[in-house]
PDB file of C-alpha atoms in Angstrom:
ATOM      1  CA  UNK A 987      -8.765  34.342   5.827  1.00  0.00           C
ATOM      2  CA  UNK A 988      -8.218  36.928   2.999  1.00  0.00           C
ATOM      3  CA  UNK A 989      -6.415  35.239   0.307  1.00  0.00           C
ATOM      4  CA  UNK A 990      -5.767  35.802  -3.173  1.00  0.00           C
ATOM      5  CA  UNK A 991      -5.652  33.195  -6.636  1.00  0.00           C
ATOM      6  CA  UNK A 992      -2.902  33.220  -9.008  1.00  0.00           C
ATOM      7  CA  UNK A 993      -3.221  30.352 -11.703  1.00  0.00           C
ATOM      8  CA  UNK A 994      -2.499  29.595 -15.268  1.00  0.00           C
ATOM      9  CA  UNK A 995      -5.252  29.757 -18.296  1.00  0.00           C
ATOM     10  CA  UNK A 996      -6.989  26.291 -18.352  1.00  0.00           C
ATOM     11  CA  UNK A 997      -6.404  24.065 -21.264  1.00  0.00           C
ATOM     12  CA  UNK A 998      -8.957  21.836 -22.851  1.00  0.00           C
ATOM     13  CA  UNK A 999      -8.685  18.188 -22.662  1.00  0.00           C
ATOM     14  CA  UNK A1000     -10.696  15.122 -22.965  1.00  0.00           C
ATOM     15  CA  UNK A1001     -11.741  13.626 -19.817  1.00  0.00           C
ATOM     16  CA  UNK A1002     -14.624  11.610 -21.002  1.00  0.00           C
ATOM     17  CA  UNK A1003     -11.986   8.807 -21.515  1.00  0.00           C
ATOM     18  CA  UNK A1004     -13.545   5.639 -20.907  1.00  0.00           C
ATOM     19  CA  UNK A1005     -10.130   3.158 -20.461  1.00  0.00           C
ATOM     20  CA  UNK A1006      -8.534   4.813 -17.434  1.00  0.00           C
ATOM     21  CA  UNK A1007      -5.562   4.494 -15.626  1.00  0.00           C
ATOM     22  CA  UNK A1008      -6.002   4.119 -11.568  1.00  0.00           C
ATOM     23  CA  UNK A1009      -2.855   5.043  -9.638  1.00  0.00           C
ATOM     24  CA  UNK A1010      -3.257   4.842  -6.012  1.00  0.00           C
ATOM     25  CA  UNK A1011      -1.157   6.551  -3.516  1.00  0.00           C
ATOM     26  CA  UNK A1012      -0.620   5.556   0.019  1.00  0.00           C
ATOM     27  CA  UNK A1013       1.176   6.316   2.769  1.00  0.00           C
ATOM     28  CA  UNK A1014       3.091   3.976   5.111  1.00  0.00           C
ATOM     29  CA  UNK A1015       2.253   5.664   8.238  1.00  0.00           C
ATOM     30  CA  UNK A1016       0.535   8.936   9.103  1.00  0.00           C
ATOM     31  CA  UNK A1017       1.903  11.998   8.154  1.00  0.00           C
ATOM     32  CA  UNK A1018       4.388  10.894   5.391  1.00  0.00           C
ATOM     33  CA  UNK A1019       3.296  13.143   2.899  1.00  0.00           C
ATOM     34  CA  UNK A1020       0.846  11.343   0.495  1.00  0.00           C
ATOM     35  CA  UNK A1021      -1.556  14.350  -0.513  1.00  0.00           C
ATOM     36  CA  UNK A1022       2.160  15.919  -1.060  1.00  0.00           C
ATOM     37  CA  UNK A1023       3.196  13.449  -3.372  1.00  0.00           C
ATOM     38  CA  UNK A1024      -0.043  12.580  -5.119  1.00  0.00           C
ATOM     39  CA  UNK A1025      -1.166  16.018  -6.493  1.00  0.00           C
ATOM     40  CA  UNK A1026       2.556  16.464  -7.404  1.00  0.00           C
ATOM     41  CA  UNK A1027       2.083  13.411  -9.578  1.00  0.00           C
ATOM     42  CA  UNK A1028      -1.009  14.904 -10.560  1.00  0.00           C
ATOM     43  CA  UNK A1029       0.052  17.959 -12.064  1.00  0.00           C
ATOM     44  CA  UNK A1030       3.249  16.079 -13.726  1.00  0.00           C
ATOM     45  CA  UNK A1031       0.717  13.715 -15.455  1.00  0.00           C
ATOM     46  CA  UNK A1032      -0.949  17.002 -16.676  1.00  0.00           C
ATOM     47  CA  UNK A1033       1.551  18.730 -17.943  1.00  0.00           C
ATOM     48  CA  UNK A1034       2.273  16.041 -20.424  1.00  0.00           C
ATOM     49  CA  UNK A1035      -1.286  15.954 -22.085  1.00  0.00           C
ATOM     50  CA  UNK A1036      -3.480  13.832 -19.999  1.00  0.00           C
ATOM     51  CA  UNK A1037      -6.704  14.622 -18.805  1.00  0.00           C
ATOM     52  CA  UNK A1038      -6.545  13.821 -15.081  1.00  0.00           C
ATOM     53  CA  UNK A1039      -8.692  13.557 -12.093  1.00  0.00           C
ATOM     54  CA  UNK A1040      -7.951  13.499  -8.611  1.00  0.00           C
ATOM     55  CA  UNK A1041      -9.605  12.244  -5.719  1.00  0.00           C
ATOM     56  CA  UNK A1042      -9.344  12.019  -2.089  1.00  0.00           C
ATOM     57  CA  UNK A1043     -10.257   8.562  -0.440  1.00  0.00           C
ATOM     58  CA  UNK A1044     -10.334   8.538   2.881  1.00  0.00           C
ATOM     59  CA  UNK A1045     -13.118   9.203   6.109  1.00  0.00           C
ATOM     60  CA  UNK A1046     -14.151  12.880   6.485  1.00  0.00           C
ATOM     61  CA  UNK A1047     -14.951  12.407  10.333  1.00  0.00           C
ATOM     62  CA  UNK A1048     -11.155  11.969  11.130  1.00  0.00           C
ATOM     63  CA  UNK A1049      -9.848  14.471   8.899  1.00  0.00           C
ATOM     64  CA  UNK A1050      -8.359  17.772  10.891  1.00  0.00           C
ATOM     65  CA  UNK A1051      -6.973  19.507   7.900  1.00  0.00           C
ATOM     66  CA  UNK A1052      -8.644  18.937   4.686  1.00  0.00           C
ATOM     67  CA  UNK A1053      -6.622  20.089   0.880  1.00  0.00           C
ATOM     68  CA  UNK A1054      -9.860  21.543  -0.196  1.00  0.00           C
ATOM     69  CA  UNK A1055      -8.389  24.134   2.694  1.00  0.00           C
ATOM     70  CA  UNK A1056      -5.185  24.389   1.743  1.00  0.00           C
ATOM     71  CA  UNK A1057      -5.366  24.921  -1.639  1.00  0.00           C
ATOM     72  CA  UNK A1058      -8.714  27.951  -1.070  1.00  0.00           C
ATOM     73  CA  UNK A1059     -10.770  25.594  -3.631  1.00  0.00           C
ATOM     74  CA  UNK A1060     -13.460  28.132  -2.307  1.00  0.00           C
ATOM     75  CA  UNK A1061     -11.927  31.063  -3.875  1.00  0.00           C
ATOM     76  CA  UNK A1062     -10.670  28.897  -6.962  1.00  0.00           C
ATOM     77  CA  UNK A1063     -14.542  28.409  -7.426  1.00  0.00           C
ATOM     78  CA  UNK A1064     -16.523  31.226  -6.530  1.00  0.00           C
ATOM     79  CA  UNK A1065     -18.183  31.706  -9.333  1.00  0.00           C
ATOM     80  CA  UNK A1066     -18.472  28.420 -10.425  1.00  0.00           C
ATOM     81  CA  UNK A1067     -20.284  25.337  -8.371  1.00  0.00           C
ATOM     82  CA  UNK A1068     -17.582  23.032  -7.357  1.00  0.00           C
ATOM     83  CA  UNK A1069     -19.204  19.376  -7.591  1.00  0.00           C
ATOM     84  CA  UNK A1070     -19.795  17.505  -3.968  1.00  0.00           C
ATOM     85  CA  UNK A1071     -18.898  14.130  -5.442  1.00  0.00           C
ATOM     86  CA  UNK A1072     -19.182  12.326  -1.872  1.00  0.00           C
ATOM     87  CA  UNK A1073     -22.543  14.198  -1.809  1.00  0.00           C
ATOM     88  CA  UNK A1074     -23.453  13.004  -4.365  1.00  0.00           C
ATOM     89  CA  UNK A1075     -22.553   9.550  -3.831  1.00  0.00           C
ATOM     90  CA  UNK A1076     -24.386   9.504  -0.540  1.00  0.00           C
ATOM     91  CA  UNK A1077     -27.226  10.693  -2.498  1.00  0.00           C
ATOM     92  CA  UNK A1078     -26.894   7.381  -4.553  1.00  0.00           C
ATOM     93  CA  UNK A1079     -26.496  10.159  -7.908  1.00  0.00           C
ATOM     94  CA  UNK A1080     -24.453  10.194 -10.639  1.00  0.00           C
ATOM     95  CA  UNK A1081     -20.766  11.120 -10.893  1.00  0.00           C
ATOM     96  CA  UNK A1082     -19.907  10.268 -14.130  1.00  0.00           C
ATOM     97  CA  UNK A1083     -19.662  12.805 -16.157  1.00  0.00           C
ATOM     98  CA  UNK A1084     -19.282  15.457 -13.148  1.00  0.00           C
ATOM     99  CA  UNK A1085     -16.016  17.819 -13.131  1.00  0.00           C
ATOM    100  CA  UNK A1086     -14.452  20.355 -10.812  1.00  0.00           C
ATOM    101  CA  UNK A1087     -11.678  21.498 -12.983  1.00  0.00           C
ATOM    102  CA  UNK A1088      -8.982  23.632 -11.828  1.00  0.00           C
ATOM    103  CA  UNK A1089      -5.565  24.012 -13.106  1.00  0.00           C
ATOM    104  CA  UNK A1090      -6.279  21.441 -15.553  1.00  0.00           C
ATOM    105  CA  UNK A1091      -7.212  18.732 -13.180  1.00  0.00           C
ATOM    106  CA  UNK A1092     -10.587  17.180 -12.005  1.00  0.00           C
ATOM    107  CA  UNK A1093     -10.395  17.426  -8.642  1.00  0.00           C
ATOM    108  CA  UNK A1094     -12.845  15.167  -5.986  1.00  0.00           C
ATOM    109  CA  UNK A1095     -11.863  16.707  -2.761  1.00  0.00           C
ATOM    110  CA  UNK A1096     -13.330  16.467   0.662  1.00  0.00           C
ATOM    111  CA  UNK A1097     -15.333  19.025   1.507  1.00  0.00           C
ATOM    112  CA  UNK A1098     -15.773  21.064   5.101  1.00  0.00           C
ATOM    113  CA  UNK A1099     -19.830  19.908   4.371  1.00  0.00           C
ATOM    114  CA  UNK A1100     -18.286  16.222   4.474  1.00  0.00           C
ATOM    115  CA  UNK A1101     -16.833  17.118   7.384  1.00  0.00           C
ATOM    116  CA  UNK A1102     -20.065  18.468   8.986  1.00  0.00           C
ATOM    117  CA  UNK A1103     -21.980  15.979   8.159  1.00  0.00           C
ATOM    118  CA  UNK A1104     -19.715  13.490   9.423  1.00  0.00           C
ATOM    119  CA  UNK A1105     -20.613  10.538   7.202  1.00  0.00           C
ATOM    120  CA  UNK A1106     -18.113   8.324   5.683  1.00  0.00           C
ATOM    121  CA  UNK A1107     -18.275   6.261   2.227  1.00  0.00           C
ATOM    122  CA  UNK A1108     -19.068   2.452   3.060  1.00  0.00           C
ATOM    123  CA  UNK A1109     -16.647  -0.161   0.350  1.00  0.00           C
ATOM    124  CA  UNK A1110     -19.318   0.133  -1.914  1.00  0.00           C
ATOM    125  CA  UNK A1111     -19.570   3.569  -2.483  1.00  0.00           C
ATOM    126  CA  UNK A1112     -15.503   3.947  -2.108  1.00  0.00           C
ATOM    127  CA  UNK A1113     -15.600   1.602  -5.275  1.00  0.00           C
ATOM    128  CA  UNK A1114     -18.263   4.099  -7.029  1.00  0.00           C
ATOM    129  CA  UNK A1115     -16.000   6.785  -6.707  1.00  0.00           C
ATOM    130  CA  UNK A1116     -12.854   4.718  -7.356  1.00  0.00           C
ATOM    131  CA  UNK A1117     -14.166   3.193 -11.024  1.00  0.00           C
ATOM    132  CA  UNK A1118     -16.521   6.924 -12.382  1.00  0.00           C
ATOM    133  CA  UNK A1119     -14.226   9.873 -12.390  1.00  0.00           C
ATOM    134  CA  UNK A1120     -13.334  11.221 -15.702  1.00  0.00           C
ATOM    135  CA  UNK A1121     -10.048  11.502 -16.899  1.00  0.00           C
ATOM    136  CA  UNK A1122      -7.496   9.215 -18.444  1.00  0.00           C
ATOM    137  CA  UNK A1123      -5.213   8.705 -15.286  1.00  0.00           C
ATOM    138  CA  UNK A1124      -6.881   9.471 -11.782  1.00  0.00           C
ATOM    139  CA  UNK A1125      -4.697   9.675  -8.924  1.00  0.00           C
ATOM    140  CA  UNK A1126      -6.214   8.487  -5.654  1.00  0.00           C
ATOM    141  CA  UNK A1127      -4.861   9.886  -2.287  1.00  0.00           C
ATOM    142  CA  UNK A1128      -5.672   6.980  -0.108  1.00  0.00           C
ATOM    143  CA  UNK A1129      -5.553   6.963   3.215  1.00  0.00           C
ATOM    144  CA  UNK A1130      -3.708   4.428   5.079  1.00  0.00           C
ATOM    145  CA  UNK A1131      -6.762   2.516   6.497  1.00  0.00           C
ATOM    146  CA  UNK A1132      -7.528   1.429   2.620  1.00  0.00           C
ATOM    147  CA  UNK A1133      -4.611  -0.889   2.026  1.00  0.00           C
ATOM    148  CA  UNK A1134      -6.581  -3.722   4.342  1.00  0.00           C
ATOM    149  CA  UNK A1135      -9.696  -3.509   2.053  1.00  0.00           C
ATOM    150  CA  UNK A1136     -10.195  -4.159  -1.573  1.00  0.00           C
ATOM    151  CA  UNK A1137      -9.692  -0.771  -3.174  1.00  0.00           C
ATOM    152  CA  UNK A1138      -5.616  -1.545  -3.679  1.00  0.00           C
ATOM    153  CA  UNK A1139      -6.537  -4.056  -5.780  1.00  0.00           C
ATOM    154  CA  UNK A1140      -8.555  -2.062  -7.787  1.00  0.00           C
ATOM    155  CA  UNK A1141      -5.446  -0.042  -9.024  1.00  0.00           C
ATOM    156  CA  UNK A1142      -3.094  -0.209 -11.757  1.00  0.00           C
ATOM    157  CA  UNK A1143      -0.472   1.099 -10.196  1.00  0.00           C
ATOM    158  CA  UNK A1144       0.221   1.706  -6.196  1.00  0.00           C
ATOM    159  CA  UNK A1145       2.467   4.296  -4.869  1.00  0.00           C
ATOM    160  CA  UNK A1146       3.915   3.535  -1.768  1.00  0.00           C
ATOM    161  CA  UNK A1147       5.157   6.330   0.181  1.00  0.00           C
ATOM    162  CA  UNK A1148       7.584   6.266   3.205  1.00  0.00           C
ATOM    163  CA  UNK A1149       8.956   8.919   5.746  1.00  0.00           C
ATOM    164  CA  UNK A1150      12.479   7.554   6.558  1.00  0.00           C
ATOM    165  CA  UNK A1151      12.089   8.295  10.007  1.00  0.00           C
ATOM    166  CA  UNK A1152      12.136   5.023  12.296  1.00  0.00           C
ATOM    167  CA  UNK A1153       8.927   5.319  14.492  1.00  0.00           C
ATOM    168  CA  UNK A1154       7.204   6.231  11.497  1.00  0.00           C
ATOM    169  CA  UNK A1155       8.230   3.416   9.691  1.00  0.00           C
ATOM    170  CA  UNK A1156       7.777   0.919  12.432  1.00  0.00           C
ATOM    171  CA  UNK A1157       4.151   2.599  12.606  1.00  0.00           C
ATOM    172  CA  UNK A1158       3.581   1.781   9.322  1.00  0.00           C
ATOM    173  CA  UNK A1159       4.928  -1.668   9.005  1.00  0.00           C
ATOM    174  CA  UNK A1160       1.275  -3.374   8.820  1.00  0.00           C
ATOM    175  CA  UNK A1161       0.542  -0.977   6.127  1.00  0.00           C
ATOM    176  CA  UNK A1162       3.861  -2.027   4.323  1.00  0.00           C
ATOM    177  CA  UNK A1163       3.581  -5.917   4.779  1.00  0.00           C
ATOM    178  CA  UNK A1164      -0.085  -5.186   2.875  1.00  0.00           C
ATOM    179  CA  UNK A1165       1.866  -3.455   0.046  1.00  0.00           C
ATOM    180  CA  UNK A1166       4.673  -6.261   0.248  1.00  0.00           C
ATOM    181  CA  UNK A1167       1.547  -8.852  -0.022  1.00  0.00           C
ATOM    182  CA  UNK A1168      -0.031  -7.596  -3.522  1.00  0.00           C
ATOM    183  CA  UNK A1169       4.052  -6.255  -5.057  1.00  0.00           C
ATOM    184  CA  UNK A1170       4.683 -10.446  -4.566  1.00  0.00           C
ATOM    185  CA  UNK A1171       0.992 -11.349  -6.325  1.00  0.00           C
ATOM    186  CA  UNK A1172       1.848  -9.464  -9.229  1.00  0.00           C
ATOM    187  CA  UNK A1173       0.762  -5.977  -8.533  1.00  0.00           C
ATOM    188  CA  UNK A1174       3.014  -2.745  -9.996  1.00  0.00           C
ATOM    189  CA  UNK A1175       3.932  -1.364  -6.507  1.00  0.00           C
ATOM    190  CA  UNK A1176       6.391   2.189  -6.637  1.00  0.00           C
ATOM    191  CA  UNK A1177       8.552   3.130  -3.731  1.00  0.00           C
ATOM    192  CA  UNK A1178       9.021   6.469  -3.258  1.00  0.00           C
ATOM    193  CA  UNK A1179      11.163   7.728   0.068  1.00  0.00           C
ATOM    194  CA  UNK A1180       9.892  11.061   0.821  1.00  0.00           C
ATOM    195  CA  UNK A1181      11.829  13.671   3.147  1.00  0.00           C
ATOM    196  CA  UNK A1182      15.119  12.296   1.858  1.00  0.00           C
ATOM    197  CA  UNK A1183      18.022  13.791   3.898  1.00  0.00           C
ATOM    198  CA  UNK A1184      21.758  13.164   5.150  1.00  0.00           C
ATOM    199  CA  UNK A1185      20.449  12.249   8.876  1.00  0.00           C
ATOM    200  CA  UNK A1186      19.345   8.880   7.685  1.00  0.00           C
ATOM    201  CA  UNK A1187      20.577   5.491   6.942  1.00  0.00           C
ATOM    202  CA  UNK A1188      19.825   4.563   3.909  1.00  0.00           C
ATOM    203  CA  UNK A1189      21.033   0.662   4.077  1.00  0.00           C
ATOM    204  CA  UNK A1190      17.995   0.526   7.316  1.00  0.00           C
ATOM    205  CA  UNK A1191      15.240   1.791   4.484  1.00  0.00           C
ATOM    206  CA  UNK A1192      16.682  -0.756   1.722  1.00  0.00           C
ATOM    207  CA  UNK A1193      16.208  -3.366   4.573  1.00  0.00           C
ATOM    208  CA  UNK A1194      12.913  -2.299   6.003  1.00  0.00           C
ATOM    209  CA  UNK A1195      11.546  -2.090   2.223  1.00  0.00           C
ATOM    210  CA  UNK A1196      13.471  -5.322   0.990  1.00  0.00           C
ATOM    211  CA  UNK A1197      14.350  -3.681  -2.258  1.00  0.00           C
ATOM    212  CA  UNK A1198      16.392  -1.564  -3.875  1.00  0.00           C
ATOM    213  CA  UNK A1199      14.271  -0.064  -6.155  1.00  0.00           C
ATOM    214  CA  UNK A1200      13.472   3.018  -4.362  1.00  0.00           C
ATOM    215  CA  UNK A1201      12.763   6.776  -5.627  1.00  0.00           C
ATOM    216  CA  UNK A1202      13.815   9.441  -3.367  1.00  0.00           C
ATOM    217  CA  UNK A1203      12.158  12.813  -3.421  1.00  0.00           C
ATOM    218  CA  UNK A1204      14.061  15.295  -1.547  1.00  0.00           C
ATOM    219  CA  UNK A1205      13.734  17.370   2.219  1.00  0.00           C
ATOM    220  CA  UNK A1206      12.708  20.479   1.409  1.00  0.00           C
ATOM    221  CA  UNK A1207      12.626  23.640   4.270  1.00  0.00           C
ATOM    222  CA  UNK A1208       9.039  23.323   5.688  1.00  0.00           C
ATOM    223  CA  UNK A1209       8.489  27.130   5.585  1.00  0.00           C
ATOM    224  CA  UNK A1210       7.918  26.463   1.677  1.00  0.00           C
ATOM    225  CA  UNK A1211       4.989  24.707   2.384  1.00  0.00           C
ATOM    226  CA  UNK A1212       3.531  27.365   4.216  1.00  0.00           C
ATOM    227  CA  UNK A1213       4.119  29.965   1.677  1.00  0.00           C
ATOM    228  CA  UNK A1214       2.351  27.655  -0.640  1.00  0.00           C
ATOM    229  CA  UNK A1215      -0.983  27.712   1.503  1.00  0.00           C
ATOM    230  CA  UNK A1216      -0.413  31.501   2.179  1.00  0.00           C
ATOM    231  CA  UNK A1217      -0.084  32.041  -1.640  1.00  0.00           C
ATOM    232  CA  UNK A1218      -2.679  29.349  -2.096  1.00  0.00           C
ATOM    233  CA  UNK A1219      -1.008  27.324  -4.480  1.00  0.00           C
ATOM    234  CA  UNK A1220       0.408  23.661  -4.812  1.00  0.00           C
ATOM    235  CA  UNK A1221       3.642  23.090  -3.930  1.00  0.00           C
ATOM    236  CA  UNK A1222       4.631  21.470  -7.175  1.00  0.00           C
ATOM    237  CA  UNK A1223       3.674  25.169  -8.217  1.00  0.00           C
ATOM    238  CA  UNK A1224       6.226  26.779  -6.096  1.00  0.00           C
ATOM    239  CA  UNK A1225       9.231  27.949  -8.424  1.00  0.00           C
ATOM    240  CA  UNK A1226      11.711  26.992  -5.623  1.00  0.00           C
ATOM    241  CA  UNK A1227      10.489  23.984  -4.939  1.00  0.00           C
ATOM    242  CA  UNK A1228       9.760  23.024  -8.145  1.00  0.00           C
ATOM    243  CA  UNK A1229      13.191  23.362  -8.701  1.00  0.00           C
ATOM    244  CA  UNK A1230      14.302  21.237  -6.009  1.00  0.00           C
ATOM    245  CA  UNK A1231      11.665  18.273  -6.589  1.00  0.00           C
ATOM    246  CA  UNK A1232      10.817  17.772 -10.063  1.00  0.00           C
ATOM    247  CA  UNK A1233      13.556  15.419 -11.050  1.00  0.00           C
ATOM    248  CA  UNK A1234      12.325  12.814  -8.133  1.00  0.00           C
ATOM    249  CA  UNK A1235       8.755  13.804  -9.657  1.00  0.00           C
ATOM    250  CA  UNK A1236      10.048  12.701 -13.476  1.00  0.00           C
ATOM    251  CA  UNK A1237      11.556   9.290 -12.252  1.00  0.00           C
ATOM    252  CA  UNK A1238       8.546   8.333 -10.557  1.00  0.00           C
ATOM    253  CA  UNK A1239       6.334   9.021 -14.092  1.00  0.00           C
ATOM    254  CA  UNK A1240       9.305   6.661 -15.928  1.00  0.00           C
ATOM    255  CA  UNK A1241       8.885   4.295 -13.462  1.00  0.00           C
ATOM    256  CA  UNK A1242       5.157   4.157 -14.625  1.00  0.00           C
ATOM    257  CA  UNK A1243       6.483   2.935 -17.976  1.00  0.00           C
ATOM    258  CA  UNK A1244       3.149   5.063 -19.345  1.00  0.00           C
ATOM    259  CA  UNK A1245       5.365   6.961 -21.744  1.00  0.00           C
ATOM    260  CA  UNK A1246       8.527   4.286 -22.377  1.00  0.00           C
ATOM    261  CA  UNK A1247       8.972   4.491 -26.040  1.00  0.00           C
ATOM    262  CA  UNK A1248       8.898   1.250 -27.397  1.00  0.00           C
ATOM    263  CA  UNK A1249      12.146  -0.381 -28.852  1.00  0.00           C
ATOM    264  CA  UNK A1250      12.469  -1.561 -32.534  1.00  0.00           C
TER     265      UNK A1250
END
């Protein structure tokens, strides 16, 4: 497809940070928007002065759309060599160090040679990737499979993410009860409602998610998303729907407590 780039100047940051903050995102259920709300995050973390790096977690062989796609990473580097971190990791190489950066992120995307190749990262090499990107926060778009092995626990901070709709909530209840598991050991766990509309009942999610500490990003008309991959540009990007989400966007980064000011 012929498509054209429109982005902002790149800023310099450090990303050689060695203390990093891991935030993993995961959605309860399929199709709930995770890679939605985690490069949202990620460009909301950015725009306050961090260095961050984002990376996809997940299996390449089951993947049918892929945001390296979406977003025409391609055409964002064609005349620059955009790092194959799960190459490389495959290759048993370095990654530390290694940056794609765009927009003032590092991105680690799947690739469509990933997806050719059709090999997946075993735990071990998940962990590589998890615990070497550069940047003082990294974002991880997990996919749901993940919250049954170790790599939750490797994060800081999880993001759970929810589609109020019931069958996709009583799809993801496993996924939930994993979530529910490490929130009661002690583990920072955010709960974010995406798709947040006047068709549902709110008292069922406050239920289903036993608290009441719930973020609610709001339903936005679909057709904005495809002008986003038209225009090839993240929807956080999109001036209307910028305007509609960033609010939800700033109480999730409170709820991080990363930039509380302290009290005296």
């Amino acid at each position: 497809m012929d498509r054209e780039i429109f982005r902002e100047a790149e800023t310099k940051k450090l990303y050689n940070s060695i203390e990093k903050l891991k935030i993993g995102v995961i959605g309860i259920g399929e199709g709930v928007g995770t890679t939605f709300v985690s490069t949202s995050l990620a460009f909301c973390f950015a725009k306050k002065g961090k260095s961050v790096a984002f990376a996809e977690v997940g299996n390449p062989r089951t993947k049918l759309s892929i945001l390296y796609d979406s977003v025409a990473m391609d055409l964002r580097f064609s005349n620059r060599e955009f790092v194959d971190f799960y190459n490389l990791i495959m290759e048993n190489l370095h990654i530390r160090g290694k940056k794609n950066i765009e927009e003032g992120i590092n991105w680690a995307l799947i690739t469509p040679k990933n997806l050719e190749n059709g090999k997946e990262l075993d735990e071990s090499e998940k962990l590589r990737l998890v615990n070497n990107l550069s940047g003082e926060i990294v974002i991880f778009d997990l996919e749901a499979f993940e919250a049954f092995g170790t790599l939750l626990e490797e994060m800081d901070i999880i993001v759970g993410v929810i589609d109020p709709l019931p069958s996709k909530m009583i799809g993801g209840f496993k996924i939930f009860q994993a979530l529910k598991k490490l929130e009661i050991e002690g583990q920072k766990v955010i709960w974010v409602v995406n798709k947040n509309n006047k068709g549902i009942g709110k008292k069922h999610i406050y239920d289903y998610l036993k608290t009441r500490e719930i973020l609610w990003i709001p339903f936005f008309e679909l057709e904005q998303m495809y002008l986003c991959e038209y225009n090839c540009i993240f929807p956080i990007k999109n001036k209307k729907l910028n305007c509609q989400i960033i609010e939800a966007f700033d109480r999730i980064i409170d709820k991080t407590g990363l930039f509380t000011k302290p009290s005296h």
